[in-house]
Short mmCIF file of C-alpha atoms and ligand atoms in Angstrom, two decimals:
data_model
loop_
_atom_site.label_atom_id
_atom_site.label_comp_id
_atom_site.label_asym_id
_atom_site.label_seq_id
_atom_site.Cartn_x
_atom_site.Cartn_y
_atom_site.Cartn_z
CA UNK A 1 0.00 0.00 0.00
CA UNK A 2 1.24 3.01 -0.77
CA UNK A 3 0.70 4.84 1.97
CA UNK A 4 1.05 9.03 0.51
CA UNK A 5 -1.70 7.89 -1.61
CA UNK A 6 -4.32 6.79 0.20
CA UNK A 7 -7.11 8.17 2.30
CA UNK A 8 -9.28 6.95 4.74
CA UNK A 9 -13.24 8.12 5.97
CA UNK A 10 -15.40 7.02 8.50
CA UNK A 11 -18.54 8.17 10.15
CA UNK A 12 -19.35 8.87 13.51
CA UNK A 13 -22.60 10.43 14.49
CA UNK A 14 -21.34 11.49 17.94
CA UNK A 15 -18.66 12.13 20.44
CA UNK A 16 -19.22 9.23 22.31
CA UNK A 17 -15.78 8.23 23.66
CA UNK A 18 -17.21 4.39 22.52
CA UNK A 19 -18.09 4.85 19.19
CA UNK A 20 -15.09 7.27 18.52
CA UNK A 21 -12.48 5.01 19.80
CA UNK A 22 -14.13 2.15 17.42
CA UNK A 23 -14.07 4.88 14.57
CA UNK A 24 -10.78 6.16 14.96
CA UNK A 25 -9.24 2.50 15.25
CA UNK A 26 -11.02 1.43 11.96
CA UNK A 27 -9.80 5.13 10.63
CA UNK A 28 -6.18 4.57 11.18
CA UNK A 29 -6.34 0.64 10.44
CA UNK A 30 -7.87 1.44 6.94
CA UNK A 31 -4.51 2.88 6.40
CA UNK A 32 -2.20 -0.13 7.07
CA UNK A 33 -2.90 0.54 11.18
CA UNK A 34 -0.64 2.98 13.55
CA UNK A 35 2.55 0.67 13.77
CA UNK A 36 2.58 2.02 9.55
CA UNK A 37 3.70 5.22 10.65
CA UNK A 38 4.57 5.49 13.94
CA UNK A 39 8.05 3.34 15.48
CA UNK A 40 7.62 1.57 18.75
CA UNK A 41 8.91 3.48 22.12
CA UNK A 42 8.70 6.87 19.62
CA UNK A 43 7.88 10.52 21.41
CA UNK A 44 4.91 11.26 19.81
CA UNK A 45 3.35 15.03 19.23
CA UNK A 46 -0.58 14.68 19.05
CA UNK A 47 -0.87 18.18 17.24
CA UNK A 48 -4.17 19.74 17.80
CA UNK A 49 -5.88 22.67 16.87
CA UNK A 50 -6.43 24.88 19.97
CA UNK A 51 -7.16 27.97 18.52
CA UNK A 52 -8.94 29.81 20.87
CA UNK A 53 -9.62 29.04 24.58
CA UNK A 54 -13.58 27.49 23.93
CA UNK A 55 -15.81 24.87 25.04
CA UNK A 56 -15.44 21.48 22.71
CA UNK A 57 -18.72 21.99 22.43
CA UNK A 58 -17.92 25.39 19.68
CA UNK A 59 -16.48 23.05 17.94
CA UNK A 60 -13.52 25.11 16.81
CA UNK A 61 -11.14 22.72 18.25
CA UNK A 62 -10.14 18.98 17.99
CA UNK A 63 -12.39 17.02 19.92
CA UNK A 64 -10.90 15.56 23.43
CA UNK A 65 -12.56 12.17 22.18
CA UNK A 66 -10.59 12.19 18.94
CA UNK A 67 -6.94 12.47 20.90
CA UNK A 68 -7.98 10.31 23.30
CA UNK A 69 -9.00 7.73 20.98
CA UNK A 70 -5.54 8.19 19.18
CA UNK A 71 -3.79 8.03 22.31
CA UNK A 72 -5.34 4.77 23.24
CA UNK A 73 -3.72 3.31 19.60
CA UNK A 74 -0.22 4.69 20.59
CA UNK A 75 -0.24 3.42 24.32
CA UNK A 76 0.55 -0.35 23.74
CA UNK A 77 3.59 0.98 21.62
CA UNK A 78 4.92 2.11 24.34
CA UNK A 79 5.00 5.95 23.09
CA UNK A 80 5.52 8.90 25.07
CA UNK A 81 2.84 11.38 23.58
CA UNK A 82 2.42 15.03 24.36
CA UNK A 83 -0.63 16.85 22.82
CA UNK A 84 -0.64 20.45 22.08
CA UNK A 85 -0.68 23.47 19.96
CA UNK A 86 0.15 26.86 20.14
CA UNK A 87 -3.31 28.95 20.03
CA UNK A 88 -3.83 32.34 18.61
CA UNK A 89 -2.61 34.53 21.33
CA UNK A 90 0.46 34.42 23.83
CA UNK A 91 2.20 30.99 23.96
CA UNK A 92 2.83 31.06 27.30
CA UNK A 93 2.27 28.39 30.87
CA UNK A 94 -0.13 30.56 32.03
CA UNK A 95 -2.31 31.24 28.54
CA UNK A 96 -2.09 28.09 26.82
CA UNK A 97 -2.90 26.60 30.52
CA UNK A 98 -6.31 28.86 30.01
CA UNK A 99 -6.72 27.06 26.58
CA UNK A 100 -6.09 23.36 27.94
CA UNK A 101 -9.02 23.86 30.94
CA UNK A 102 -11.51 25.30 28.12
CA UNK A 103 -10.81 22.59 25.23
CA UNK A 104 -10.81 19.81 27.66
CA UNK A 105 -7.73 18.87 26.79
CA UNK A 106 -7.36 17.85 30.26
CA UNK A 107 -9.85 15.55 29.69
CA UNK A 108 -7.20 13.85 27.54
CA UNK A 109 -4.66 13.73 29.92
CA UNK A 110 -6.71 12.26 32.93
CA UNK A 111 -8.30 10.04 30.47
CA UNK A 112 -4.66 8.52 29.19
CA UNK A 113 -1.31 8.30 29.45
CA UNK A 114 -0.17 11.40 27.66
CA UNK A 115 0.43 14.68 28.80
CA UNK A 116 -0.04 18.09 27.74
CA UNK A 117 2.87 20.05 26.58
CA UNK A 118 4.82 22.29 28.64
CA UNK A 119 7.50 23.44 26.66
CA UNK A 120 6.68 26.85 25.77
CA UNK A 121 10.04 27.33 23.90
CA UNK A 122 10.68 27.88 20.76
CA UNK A 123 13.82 27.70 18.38
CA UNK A 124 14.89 29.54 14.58
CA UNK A 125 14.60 26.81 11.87
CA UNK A 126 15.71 27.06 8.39
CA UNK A 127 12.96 26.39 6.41
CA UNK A 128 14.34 27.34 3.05
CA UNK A 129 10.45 27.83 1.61
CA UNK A 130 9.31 30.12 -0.83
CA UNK A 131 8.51 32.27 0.99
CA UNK A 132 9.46 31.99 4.78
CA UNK A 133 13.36 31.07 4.85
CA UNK A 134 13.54 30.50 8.64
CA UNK A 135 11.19 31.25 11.82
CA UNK A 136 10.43 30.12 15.31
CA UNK A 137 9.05 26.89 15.30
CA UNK A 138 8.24 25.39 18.98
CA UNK A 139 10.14 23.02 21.04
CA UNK A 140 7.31 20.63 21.15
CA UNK A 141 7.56 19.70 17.58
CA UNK A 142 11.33 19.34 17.85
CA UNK A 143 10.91 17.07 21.12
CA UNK A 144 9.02 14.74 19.08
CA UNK A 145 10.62 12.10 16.72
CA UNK A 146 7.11 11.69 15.21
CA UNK A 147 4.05 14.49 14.54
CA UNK A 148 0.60 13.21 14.14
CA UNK A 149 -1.54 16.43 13.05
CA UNK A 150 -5.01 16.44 14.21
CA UNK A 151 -7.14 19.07 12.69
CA UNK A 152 -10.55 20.56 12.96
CA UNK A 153 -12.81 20.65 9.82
CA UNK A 154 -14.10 23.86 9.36
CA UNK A 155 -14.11 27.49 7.72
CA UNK A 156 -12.09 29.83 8.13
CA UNK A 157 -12.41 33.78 7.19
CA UNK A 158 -9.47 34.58 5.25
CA UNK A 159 -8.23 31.21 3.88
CA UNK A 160 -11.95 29.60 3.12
CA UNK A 161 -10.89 26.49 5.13
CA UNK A 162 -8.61 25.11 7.77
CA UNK A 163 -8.15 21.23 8.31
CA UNK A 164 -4.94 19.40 7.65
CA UNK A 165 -2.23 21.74 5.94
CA UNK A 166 -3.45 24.80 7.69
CA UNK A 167 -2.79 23.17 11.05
CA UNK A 168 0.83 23.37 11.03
CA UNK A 169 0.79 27.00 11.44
CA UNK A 170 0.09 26.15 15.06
CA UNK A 171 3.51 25.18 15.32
CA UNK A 172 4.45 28.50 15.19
CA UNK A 173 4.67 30.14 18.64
CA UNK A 174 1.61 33.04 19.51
CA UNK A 175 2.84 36.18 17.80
CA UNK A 176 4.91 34.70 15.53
CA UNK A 177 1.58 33.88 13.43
CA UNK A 178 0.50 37.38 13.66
CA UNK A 179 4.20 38.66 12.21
CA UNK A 180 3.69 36.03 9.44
CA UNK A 181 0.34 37.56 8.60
CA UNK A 182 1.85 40.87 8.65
CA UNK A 183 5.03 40.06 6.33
CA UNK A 184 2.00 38.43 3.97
CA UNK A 185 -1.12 39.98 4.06
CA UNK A 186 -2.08 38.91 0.21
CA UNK A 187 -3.79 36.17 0.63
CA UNK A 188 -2.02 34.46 -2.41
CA UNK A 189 1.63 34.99 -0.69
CA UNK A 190 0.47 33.85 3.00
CA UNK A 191 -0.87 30.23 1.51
CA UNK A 192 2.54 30.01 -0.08
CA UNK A 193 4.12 30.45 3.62
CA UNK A 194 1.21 27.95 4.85
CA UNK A 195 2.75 25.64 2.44
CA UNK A 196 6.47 26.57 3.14
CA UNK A 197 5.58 25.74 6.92
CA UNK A 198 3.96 21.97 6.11
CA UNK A 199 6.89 21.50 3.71
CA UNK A 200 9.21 22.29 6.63
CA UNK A 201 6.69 20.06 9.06
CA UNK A 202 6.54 17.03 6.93
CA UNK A 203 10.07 15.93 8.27
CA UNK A 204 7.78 14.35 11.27
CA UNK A 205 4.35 14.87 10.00
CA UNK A 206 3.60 11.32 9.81
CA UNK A 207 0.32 10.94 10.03
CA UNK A 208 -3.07 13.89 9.53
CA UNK A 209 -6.47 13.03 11.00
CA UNK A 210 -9.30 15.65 10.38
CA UNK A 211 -12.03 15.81 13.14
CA UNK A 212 -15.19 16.24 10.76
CA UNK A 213 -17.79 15.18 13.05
CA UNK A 214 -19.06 18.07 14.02
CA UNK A 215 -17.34 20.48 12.16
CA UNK A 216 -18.11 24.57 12.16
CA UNK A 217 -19.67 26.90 9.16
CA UNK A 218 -20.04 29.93 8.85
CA UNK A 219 -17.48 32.55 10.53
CA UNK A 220 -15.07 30.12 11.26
CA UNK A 221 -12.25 29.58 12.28
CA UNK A 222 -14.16 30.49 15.88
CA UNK A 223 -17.13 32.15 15.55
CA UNK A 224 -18.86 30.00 13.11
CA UNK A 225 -22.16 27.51 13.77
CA UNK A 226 -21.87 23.85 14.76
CA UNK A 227 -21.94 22.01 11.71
CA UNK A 228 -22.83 18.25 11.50
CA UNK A 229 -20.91 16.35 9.01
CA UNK A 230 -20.00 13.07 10.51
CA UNK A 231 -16.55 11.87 9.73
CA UNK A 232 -13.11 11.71 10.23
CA UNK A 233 -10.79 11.81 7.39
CA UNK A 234 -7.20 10.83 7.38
CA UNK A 235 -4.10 10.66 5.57
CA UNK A 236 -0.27 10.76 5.37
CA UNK A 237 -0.54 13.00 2.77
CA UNK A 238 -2.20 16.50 4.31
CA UNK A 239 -3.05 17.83 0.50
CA UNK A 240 -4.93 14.81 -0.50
CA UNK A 241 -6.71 14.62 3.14
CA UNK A 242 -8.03 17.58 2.46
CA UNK A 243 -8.87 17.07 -0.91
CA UNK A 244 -11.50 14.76 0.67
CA UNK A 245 -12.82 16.34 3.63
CA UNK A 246 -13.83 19.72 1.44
CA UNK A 247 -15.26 17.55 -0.81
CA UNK A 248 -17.53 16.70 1.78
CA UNK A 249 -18.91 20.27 1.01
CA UNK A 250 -17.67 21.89 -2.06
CA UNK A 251 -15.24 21.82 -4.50
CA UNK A 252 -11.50 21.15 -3.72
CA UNK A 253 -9.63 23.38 -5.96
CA UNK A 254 -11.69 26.34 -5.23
CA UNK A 255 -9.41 26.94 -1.80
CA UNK A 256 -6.89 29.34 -2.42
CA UNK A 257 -4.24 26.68 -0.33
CA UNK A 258 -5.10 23.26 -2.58
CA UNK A 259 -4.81 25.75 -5.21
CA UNK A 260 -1.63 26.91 -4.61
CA UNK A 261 -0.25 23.04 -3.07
CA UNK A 262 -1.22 22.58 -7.45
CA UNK A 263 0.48 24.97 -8.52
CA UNK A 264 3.63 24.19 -6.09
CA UNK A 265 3.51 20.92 -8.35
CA UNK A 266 2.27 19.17 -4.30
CA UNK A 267 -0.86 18.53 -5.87
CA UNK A 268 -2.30 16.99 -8.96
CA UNK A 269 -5.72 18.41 -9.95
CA UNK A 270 -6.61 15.47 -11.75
CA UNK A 271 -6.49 13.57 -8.68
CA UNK A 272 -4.37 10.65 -10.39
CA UNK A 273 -2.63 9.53 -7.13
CA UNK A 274 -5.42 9.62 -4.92
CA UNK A 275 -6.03 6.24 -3.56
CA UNK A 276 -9.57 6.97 -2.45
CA UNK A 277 -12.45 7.21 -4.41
CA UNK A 278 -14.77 10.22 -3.72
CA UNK A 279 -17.74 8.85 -5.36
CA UNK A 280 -18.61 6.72 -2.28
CA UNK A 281 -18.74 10.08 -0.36
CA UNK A 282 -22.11 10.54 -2.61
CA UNK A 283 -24.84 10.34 -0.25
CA UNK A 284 -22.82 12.09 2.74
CA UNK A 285 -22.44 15.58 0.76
CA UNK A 286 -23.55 18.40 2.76
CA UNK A 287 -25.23 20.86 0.67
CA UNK A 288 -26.34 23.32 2.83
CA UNK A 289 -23.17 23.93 4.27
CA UNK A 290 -22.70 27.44 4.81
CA UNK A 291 -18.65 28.08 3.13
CA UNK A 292 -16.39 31.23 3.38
CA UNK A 293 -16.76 32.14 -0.57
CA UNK A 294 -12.98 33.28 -0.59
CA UNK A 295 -12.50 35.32 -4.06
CA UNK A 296 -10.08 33.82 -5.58
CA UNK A 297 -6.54 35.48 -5.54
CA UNK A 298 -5.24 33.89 -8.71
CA UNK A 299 -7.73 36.84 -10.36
CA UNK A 300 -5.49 38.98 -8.82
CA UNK A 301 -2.34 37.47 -10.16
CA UNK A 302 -1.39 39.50 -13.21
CA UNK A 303 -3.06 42.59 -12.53
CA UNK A 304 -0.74 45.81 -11.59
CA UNK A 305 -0.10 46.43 -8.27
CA UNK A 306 -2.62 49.58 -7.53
CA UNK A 307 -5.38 47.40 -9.57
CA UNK A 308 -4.54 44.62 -7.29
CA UNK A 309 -4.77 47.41 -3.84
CA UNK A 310 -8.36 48.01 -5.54
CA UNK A 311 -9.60 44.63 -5.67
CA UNK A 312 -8.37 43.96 -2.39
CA UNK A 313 -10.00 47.02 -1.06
CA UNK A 314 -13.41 46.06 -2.49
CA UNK A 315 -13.73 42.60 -3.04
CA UNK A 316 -12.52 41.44 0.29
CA UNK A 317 -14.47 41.77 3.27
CA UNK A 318 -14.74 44.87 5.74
CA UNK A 319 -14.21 44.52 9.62
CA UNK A 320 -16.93 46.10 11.38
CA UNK A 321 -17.37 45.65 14.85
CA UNK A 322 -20.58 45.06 17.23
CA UNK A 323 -20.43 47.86 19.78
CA UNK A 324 -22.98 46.76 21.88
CA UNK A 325 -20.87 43.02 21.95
CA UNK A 326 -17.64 44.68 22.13
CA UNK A 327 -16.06 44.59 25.97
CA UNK A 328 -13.38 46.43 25.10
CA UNK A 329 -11.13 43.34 26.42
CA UNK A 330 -8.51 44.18 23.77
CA UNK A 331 -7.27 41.03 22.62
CA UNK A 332 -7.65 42.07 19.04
CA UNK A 333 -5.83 45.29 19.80
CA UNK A 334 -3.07 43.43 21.33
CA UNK A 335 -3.18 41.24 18.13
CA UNK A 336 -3.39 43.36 15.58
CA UNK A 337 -0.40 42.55 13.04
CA UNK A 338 -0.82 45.81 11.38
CA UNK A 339 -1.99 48.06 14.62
CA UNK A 340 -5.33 49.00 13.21
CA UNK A 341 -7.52 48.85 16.31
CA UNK A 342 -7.51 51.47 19.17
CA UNK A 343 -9.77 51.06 21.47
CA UNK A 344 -12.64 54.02 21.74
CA UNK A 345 -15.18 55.61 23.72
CA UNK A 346 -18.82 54.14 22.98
CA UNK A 347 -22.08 54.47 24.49
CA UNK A 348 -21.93 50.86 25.15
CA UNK A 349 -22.40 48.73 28.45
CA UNK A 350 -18.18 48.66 29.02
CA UNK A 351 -18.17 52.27 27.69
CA UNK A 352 -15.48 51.98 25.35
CA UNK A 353 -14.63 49.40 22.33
CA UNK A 354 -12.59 48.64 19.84
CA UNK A 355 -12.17 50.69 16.58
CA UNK A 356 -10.44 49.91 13.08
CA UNK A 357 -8.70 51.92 11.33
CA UNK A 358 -9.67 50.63 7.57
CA UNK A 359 -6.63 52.16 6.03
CA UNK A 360 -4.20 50.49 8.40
CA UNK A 361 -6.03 47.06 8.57
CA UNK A 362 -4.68 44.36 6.04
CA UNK A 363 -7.59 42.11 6.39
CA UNK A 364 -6.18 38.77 8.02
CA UNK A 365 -8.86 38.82 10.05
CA UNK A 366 -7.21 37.81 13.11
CA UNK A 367 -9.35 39.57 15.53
CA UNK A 368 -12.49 37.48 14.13
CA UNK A 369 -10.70 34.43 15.39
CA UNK A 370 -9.51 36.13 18.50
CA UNK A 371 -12.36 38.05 19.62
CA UNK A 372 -14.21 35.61 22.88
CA UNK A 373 -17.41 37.64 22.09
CA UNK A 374 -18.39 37.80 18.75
CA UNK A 375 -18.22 41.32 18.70
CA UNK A 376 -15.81 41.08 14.85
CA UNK A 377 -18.22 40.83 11.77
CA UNK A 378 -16.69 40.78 8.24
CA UNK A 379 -18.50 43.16 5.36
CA UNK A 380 -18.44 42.14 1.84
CA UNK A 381 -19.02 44.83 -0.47
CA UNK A 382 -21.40 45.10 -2.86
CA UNK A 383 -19.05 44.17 -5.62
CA UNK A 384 -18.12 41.23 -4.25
CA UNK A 385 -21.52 40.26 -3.94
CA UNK A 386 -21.84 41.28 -8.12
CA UNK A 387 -18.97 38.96 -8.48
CA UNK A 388 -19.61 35.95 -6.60
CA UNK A 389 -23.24 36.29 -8.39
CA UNK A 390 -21.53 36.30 -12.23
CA UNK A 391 -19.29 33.21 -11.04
CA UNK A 392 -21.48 31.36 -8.71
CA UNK A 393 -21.16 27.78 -8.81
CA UNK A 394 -24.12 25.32 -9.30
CA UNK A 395 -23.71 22.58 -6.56
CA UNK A 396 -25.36 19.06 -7.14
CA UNK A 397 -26.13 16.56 -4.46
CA UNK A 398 -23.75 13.88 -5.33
CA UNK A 399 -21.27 15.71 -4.26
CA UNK A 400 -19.75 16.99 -7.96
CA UNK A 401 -19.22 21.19 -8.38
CA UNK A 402 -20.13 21.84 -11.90
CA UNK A 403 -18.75 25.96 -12.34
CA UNK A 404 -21.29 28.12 -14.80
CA UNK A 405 -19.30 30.75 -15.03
S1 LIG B 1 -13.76 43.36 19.46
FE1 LIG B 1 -13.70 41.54 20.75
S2 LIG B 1 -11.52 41.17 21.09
FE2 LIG B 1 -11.73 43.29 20.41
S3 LIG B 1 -11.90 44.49 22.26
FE3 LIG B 1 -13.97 44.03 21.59
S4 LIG B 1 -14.53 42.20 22.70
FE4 LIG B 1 -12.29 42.35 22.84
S1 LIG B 2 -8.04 44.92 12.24
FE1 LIG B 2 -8.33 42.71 12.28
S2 LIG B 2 -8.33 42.15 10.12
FE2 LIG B 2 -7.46 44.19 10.25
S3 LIG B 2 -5.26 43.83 10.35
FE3 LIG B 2 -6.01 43.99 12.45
S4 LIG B 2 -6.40 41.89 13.07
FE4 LIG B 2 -6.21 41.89 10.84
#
């Protein structure tokens, strides 16, 4: 079996520690079982995706269930395994200790054998990408002689989707995300550096499981809806894994990142080596799921620069933000890779909240995914709304995109 090739689905239809233990087992044996990527004794990284500090129960974040199902697989091969991530804000004991409590990932550790990382160091790799050529990466990933990636299925504001590839850029420490947004706010350039980072990553990524069971819509990567969808996908190969688990809602190749993994020659568009076959996904396509329509940035490609400022300003979405949600708690402010958000007096219950400055803000939309009250809404213009109309995309049930533009 050729293991880079080959994907593997099953359904679960809750997060019943039972049924996802029996799931994830049948998941990972599908693929040739755990002792196919992972060496006896080996320190094992479970990497999650720990974005924010919220409930499970958002569904933002991997699922406690999932890791402790995974652990259970890597316990009688005697591996040491350490699960973490580094969320969106400070990477730090006392932060990331906030995050653990909240995404019961201490569920995992009283639950197994593993424990939650504690290493909050980081060191300088060479990465020698195309666009990143070296930056922090944290200790826990070099601690570990193997990575297993365990990612969250869902939307996300500025990249239209985060699951497997778009994981790894947890293993770059707090800010260090928000100065890699701000050396690449095109959209275009920063799913280059997403790539660079899994590129760098796939020295130990061995293995990528996507937590699609209940997966998020909507504003994700945070403050999106609950989203049923009922399976876990996984892969050694993170392009083709999540090839499959967008198909279980829309069309591959229109996200910016599996379009760009194509054009980085990581990715065949005519699907040739994938060792799955998406036809049996059929019946389990999920229509009415409500996607981030991301304009596409290879529009943008060979336009001249103050064209491409234009389209940027008006074809991608507007922060606005809820006063009357806004508690002026200043996360985003603190955030803020390009310094756009003071905050400002308001007639609102704290008295003061946050304010962008439009001219400053380069759209990365980091204080949607930051914000613990909802208080960030994105605007699409009214152009955008012209042009996703002229190109809109006719879906069919059986899970095939047919474009009739
Ligand atoms: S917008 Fe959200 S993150 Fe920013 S200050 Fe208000 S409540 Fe805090
Ligand atoms: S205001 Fe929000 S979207 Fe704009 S640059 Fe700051 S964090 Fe990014």
């Amino acid at each position: 079996m050729d293991t880079k090739t080959k994907v593997a689905v099953v359904s679960a239809t809750e997060y019943e520690q039972g049924q996802i233990d029996l799931a994830v087992q049948n998941l990972i044996n599908q693929l040739g079982g755990i002792e196919a990527f992972v060496p006896q004794g080996a320190k094992v990284l479970l990497k999650a995706n720990l974005v924010r500090d919220m409930s499970p129960d958002q569904h933002g974040t991997t699922h406690p269930t999932v890791l402790i199902a995974l652990v259970k697989l890597l316990e009688p091969l005697g591996c040491t395994v350490v699960v973490g991530d580094s969320s969106g804000g400070l990477y730090t004991k006392g932060y990331m200790g906030v995050v653990y409590n909240k995404c019961k990932m201490t569920d995992v550790a009283n639950a197994t054998s593993a424990t939650l990382n504690d290493d909050f160091d980081f060191q300088r790799a060479e990465i020698d990408g195309v666009k990143i050529k070296n930056v922090d990466i944290c200790n826990s990933f070099f601690n570990a002689d193997v990575v297993i990636n365990v990612g969250k299925l869902k939307t996300h504001s500025f990249t239209g989707y985060s699951g497997a590839v778009k994981n790894n850029y947890g293993l770059l420490p707090g800010l260090v995300k928000v100065e890699i947004h701000s050396r690449f706010p095109d959209l275009w350039d920063f799913c280059d550096a997403l790539v660079d980072i899994e590129q760098f990553s796939s020295q130990k990524v061995v293995l990528n499981v996507i937590d699609g069971v209940i997966g998020m819509e909507g504003a994700g990567p945070t403050n999106g809806k609950p989203k049923f969808i009922g399976k876990l996908i996984a892969s050694a190969n993170p392009y083709l894994c999540d090839v499959v688990a967008v198909s279980l809602f829309d069309d591959p190749f229109k996200q910016p990142l599996l379009q760009k993994a194509v054009e980085r020659g990581l990715l065949d568009e005519g699907l040739t080596n994938l060792d799955f076959d998406l036809s049996t996904l059929k019946d389990d396509y999920v229509a009415d799921f409500d996607r981030v329509e991301v304009v596409s940035t290879n529009t943008f490609l060979n336009m001249p620069k103050w064209m491409k400022r234009l389209a940027k300003r008006y074809l991608t979405p507007k922060v606005k933000i809820n006063k009357k949600r806004c508690k002026a708690c200043k996360k985003c402010a603190n955030h803020c890779p390009a310094k756009a958000i003071k905050m400002d007096k308001c007639s609102n219950s704290v008295g003061k909240c946050a304010k962008v400055n439009q001219k400053e803000c380069i759209r990365c939309f980091c204080c949607q995914e930051l914000c613990p009250y909802d208080a960030v809404k994105l605007k699409k213009s009214w152009l955008y709304h012209v042009i996703r109309a002229l190109s809109h995309t006719k879906r069919k049930k059986n899970g095939s995109v047919e474009t009739v533009d």
